[in-house]
CSV table of C-alpha atoms and ligand atoms in Angstrom, one decimal:
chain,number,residue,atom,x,y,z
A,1,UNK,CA,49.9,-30.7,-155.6
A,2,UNK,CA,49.5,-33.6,-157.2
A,3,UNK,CA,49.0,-37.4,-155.1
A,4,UNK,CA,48.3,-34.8,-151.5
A,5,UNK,CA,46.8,-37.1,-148.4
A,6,UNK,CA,43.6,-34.8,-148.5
A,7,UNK,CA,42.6,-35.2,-151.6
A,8,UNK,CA,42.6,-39.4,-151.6
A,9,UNK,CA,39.3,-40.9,-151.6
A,10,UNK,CA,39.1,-44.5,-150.7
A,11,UNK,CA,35.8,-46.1,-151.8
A,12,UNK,CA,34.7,-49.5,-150.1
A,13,UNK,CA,33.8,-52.4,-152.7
A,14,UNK,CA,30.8,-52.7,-150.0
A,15,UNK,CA,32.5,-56.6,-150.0
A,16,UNK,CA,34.3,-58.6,-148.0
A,17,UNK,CA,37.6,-56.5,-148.7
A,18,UNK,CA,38.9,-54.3,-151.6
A,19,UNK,CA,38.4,-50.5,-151.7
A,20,UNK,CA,39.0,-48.3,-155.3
A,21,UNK,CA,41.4,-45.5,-154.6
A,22,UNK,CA,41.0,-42.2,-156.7
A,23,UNK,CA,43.7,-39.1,-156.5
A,24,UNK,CA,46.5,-41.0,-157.0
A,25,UNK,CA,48.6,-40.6,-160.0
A,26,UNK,CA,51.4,-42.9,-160.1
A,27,UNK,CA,53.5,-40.7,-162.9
A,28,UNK,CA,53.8,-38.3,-160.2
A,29,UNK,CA,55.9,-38.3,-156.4
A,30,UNK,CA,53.9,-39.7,-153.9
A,31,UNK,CA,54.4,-38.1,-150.4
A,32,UNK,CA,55.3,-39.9,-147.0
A,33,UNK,CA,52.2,-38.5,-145.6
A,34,UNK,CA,50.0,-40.1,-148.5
A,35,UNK,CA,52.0,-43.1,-148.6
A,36,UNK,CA,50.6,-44.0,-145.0
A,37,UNK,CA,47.5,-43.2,-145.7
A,38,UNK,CA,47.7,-45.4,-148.4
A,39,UNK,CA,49.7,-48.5,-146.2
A,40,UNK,CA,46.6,-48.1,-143.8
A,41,UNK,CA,44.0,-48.4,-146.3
A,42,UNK,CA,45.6,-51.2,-147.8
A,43,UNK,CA,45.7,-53.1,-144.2
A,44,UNK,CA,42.0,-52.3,-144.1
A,45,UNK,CA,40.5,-53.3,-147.1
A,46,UNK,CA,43.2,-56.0,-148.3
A,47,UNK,CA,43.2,-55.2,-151.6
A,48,UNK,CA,43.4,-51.6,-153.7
A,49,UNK,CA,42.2,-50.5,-157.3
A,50,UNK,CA,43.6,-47.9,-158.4
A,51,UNK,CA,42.3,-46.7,-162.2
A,52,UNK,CA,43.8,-44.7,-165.1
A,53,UNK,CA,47.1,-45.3,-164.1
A,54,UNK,CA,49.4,-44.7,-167.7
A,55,UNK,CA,53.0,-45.8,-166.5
A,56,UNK,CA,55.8,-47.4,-167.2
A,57,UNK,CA,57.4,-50.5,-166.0
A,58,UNK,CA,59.9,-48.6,-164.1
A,59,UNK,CA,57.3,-46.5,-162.4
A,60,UNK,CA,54.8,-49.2,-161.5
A,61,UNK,CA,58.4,-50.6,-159.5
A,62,UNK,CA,57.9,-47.4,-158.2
A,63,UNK,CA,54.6,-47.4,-156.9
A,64,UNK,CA,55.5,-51.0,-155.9
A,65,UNK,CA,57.8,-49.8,-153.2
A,66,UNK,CA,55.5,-47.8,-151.5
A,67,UNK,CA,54.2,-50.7,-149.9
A,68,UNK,CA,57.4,-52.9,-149.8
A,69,UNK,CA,60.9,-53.3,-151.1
A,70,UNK,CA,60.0,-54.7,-154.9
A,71,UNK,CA,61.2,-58.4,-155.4
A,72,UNK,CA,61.8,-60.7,-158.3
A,73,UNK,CA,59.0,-63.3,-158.8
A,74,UNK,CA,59.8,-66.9,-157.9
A,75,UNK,CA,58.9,-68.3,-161.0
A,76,UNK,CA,61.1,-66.3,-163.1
A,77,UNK,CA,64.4,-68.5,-161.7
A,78,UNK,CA,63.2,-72.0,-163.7
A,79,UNK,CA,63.1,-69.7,-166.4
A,80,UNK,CA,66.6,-68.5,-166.1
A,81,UNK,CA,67.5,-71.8,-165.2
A,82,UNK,CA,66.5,-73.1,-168.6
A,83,UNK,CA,69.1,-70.2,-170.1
A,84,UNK,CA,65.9,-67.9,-170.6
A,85,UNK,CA,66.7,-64.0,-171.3
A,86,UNK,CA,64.8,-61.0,-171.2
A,87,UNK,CA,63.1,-61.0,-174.5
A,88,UNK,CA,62.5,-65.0,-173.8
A,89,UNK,CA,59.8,-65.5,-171.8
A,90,UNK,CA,61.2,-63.2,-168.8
A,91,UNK,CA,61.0,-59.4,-168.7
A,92,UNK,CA,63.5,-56.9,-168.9
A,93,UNK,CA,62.8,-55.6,-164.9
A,94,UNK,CA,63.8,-58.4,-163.3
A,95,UNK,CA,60.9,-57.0,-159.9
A,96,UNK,CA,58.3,-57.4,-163.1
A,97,UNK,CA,56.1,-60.7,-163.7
A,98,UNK,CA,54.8,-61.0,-166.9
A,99,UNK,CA,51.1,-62.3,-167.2
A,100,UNK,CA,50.4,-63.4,-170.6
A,101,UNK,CA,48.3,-65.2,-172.8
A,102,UNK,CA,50.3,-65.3,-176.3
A,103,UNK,CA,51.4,-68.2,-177.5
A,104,UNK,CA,55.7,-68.6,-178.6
A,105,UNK,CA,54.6,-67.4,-182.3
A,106,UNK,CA,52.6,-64.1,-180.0
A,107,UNK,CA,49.3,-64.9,-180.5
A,108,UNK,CA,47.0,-65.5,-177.7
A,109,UNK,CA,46.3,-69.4,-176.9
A,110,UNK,CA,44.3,-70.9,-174.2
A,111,UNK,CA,47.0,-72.8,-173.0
A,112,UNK,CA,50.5,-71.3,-172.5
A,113,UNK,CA,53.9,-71.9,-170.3
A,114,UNK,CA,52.2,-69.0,-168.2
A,115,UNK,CA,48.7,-68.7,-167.0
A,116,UNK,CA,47.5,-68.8,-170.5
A,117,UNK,CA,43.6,-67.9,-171.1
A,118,UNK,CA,42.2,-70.8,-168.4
A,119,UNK,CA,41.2,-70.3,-164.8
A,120,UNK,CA,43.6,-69.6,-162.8
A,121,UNK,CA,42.7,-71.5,-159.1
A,122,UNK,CA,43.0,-70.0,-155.7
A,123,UNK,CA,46.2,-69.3,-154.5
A,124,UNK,CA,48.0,-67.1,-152.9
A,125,UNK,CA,51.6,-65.8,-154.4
A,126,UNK,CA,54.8,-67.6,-154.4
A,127,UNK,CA,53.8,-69.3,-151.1
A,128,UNK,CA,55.6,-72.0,-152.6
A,129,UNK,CA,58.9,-69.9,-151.8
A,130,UNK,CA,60.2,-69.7,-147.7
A,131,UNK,CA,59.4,-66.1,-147.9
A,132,UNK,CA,56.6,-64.9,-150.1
A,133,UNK,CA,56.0,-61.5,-151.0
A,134,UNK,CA,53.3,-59.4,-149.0
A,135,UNK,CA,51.6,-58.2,-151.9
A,136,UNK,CA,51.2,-58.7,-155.5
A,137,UNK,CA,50.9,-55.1,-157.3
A,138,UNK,CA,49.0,-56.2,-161.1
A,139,UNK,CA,48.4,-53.7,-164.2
A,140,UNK,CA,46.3,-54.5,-166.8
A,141,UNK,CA,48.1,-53.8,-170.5
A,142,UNK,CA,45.9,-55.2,-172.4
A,143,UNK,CA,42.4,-56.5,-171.4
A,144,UNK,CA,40.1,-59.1,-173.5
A,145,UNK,CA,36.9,-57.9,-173.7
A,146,UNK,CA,35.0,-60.3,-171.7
A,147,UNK,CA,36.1,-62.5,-168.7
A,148,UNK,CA,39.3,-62.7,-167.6
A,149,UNK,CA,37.8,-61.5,-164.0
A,150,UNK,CA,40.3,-61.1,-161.2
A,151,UNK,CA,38.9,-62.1,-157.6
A,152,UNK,CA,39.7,-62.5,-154.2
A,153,UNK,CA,38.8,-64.2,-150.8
A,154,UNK,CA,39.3,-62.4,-147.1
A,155,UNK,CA,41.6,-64.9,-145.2
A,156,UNK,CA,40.7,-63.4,-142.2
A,157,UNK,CA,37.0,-63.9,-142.2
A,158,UNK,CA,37.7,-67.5,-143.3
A,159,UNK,CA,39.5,-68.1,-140.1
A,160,UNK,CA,37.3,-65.8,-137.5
A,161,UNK,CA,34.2,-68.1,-139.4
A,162,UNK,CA,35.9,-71.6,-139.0
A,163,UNK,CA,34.0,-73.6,-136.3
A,164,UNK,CA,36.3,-74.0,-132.3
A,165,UNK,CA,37.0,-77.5,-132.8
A,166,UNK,CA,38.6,-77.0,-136.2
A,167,UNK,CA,40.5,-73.6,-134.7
A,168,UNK,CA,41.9,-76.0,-132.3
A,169,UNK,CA,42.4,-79.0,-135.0
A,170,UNK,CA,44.6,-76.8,-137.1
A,171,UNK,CA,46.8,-74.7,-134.3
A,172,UNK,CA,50.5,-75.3,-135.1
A,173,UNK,CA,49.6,-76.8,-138.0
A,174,UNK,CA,51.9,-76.5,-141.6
A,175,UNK,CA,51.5,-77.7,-144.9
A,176,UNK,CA,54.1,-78.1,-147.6
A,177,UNK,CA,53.6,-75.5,-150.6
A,178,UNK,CA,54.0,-77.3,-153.8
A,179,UNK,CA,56.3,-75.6,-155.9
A,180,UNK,CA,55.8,-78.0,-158.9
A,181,UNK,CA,52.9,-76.4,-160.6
A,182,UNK,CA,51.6,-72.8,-161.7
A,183,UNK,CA,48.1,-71.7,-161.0
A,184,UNK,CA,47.3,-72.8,-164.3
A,185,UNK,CA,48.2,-76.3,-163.5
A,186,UNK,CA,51.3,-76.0,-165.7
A,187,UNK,CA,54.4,-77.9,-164.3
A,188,UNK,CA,57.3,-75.4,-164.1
A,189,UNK,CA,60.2,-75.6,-166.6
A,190,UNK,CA,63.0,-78.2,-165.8
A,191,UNK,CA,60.8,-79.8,-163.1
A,192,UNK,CA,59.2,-83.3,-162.8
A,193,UNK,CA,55.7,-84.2,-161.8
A,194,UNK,CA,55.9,-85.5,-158.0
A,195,UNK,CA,54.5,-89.3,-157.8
A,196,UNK,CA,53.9,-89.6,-154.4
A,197,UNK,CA,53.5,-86.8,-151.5
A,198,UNK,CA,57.2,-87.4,-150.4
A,199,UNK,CA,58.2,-86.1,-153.8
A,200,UNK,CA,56.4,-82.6,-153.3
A,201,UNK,CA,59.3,-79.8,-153.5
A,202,UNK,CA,58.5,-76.6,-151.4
A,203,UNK,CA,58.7,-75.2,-148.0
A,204,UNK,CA,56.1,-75.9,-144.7
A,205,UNK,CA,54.2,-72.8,-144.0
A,206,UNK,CA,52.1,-72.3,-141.1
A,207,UNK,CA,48.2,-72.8,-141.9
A,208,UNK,CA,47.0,-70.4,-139.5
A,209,UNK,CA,49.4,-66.8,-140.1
A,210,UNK,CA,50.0,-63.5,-138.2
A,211,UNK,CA,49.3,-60.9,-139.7
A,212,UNK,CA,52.9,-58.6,-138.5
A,213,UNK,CA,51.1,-54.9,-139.8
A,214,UNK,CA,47.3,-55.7,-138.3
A,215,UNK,CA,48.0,-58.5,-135.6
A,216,UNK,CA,45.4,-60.6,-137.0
A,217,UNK,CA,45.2,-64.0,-137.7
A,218,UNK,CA,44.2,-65.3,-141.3
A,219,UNK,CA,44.1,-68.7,-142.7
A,220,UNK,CA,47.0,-69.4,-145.1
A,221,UNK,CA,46.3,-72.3,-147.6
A,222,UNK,CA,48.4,-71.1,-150.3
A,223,UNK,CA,48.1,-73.7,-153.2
A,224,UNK,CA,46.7,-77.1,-153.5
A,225,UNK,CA,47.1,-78.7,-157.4
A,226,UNK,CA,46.5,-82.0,-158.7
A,227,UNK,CA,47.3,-85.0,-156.5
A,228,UNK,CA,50.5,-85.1,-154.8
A,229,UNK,CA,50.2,-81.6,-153.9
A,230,UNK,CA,49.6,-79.9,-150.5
A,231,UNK,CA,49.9,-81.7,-147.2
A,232,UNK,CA,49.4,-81.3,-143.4
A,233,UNK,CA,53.1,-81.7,-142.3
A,234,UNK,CA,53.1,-85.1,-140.3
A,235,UNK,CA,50.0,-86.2,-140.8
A,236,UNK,CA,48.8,-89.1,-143.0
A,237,UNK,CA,47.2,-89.1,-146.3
A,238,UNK,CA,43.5,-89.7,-145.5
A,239,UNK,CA,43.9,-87.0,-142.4
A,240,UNK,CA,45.3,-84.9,-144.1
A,241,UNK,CA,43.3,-84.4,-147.6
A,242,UNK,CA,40.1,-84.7,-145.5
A,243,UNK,CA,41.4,-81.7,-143.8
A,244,UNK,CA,42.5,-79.8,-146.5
A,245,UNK,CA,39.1,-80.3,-148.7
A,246,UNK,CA,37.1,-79.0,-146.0
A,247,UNK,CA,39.4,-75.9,-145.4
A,248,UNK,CA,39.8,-75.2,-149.2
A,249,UNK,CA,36.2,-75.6,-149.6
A,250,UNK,CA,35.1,-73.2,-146.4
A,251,UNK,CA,38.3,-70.7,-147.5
A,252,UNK,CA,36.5,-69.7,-151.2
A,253,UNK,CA,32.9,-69.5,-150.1
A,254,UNK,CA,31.2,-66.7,-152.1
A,255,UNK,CA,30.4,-64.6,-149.2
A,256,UNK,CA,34.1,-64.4,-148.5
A,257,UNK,CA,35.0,-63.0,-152.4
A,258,UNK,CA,35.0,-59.7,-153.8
A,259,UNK,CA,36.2,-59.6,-157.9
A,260,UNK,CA,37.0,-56.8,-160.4
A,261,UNK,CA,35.0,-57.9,-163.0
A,262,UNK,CA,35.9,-54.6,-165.2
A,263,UNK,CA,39.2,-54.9,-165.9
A,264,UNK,CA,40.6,-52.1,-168.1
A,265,UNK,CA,43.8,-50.9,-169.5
A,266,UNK,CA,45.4,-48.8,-167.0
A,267,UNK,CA,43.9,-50.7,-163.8
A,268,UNK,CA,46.1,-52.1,-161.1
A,269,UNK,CA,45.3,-54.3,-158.1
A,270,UNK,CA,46.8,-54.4,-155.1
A,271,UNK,CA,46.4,-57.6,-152.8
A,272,UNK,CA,48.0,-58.3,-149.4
A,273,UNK,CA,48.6,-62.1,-149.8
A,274,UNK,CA,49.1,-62.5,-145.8
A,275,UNK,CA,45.4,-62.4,-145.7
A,276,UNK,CA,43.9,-62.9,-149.5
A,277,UNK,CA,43.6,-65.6,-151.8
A,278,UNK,CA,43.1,-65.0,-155.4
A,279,UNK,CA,41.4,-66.5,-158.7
A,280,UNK,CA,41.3,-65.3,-162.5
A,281,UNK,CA,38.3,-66.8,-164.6
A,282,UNK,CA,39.0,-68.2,-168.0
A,283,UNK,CA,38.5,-66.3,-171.0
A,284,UNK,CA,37.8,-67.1,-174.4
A,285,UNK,CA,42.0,-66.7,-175.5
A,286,UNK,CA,40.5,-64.8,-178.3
A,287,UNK,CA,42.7,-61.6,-177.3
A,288,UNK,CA,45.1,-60.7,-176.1
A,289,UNK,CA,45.5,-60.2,-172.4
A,290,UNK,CA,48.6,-58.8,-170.7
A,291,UNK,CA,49.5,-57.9,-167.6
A,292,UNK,CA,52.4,-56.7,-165.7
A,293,UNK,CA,52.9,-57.9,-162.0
A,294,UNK,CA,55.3,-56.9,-159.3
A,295,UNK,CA,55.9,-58.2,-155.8
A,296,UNK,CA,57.1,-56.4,-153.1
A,297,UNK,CA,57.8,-57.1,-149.1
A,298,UNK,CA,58.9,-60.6,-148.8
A,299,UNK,CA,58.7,-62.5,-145.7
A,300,UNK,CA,58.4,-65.3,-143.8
A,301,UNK,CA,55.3,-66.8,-142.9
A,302,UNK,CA,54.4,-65.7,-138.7
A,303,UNK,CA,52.5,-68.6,-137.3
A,304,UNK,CA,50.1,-67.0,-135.2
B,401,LIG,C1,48.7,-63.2,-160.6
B,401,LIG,C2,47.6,-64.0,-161.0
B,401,LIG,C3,45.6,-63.0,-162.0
B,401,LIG,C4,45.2,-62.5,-163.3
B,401,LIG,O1,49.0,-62.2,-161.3
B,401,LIG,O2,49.3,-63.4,-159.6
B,401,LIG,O3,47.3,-64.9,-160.4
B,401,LIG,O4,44.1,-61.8,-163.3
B,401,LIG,N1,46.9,-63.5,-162.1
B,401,LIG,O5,45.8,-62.8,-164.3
B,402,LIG,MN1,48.6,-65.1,-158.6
């Protein structure tokens, strides 16, 4: 029987987090038995690979909702705002993200309205919404062939390494989640660049976050972008970007980061962005790259 509980294999990265998962074939039903043994190994290694997977966009919403109820991105509403239809810049599913580096005439560019070909910096999804999806579920389409690498930092181990007197510096802290930019750097359509911090649209979330499946408690930057950005709710500038660069800084350490550096066609990545921060490297923007991204489980921010 195809996608059974006994015949999953879950292979650790030997990393921080992330785990490949063979035996699953997403064409196919997947079981409520396999389906937990999936959930658990996804709250155990923070993020899932799953290979070979040929599907549509209707089943990877599919898949998507084995983990959570599929949602629409946050970014696709400045699209829509700007009069922007499927076949515009937004997909046809409204629960799919596209990831794209073509330029409007369709041929890749470096820079685009999306992430384009450049880094992408660490974030973690939509946290610039009041309730950001659990995961992020990405399939490669296309795939340059070099670069491009997707990684990832454990959220947890950035908090459970953090030194006492900065555990207790930052308990009950928040910190406004600028909504202005994309990871890219790229201000949203319709919006204006923020002059001072008082400008910044977006929501407070907590900075240390409860995790509601594993009970643990990870450290929740979310994004930070050219000056005014982020902030410590309450506290003043100085205090507050002093803060912030040495928790950004301690948060992407290397020993914390696991990355798929292999990306091909039919690949998709899991991450739980409760506990996981995430970077793409750039890539030449000689080819193409596509990808197609859901989200699923949104919720609010637990501070722990
Ligand atoms: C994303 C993202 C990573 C990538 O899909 O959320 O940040 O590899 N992209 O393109
Ligand atoms: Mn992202």
């Amino acid at each position: 029987m195809a996608n059974a509980a006994d015949a999953l294999t879950i292979i650790p990265t030997g990393g921080p987090l992330g785990a490949e998962v063979r035996g699953v074939d997403f064409t196919q039903p997947v079981g409520g038995q396999t389906t937990a043994a999936l959930n658990a190994a996804w709250a155990e290694h923070l993020v899932l690979l799953f290979r070979d997977q040929d599907i549509s966009d209707a089943q990877h919403i599919a898949a998507s909702a084995l983990f959570g109820p599929p949602a629409v991105g946050a970014s696709r509403a400045y699209f829509e705002k700007q009069g922007r239809a499927p076949g515009d810049g937004v997909a046809a599913h409204p629960e799919i993200a596209v990831i794209s580096n073509l330029g409007p005439d369709g041929v890749p560019v470096m820079e685009n309205e999306g992430l384009g070909s450049g880094e992408d910096v660490w974030h973690s999804d939509n946290s610039y919404i009041e309730t950001p999806p659990a995961g992020s579920f990405l399939r490669a389409l296309e795939v340059p062939p070099d670069g491009g690498a997707t990684s990832f930092t454990n959220q947890y181990m950035a908090y459970e390494t953090l030194p006492d007197e900065v555990k207790t510096r930052i308990a009950g802290l928040r910190t406004k989640q600028d909504s202005t930019r994309n990871s890219a750097g790229v201000l949203r359509p319709g919006v204006t660049a923020p002059q001072t911090l008082a400008d910044v649209p977006g929501p407070d979330h907590p900075l240390v976050r409860l995790h509601p499946v594993t009970g643990r408690k990870a450290l929740y930057l979310g994004r930070r972008r050219i000056f005014p950005s982020q902030y410590v709710t309450g506290w003043d500038r100085a205090e507050s970007e002093e803060l912030l660069d040495f928790l950004w800084d301690h948060a992407t350490q290397a020993k914390f980061e696991w990355g798929h550096h292999d990306w091909r066609p039919g690949d998709m990545l899991l991450w739980d962005n409760r506990c996981v921060m995430h970077h793409r490297d750039a890539h030449a923007g000689a080819h193409r790259r596509i990808m197609h991204r859901t989200q699923l489980g949104r919720e609010k921010p637990i501070a722990a």
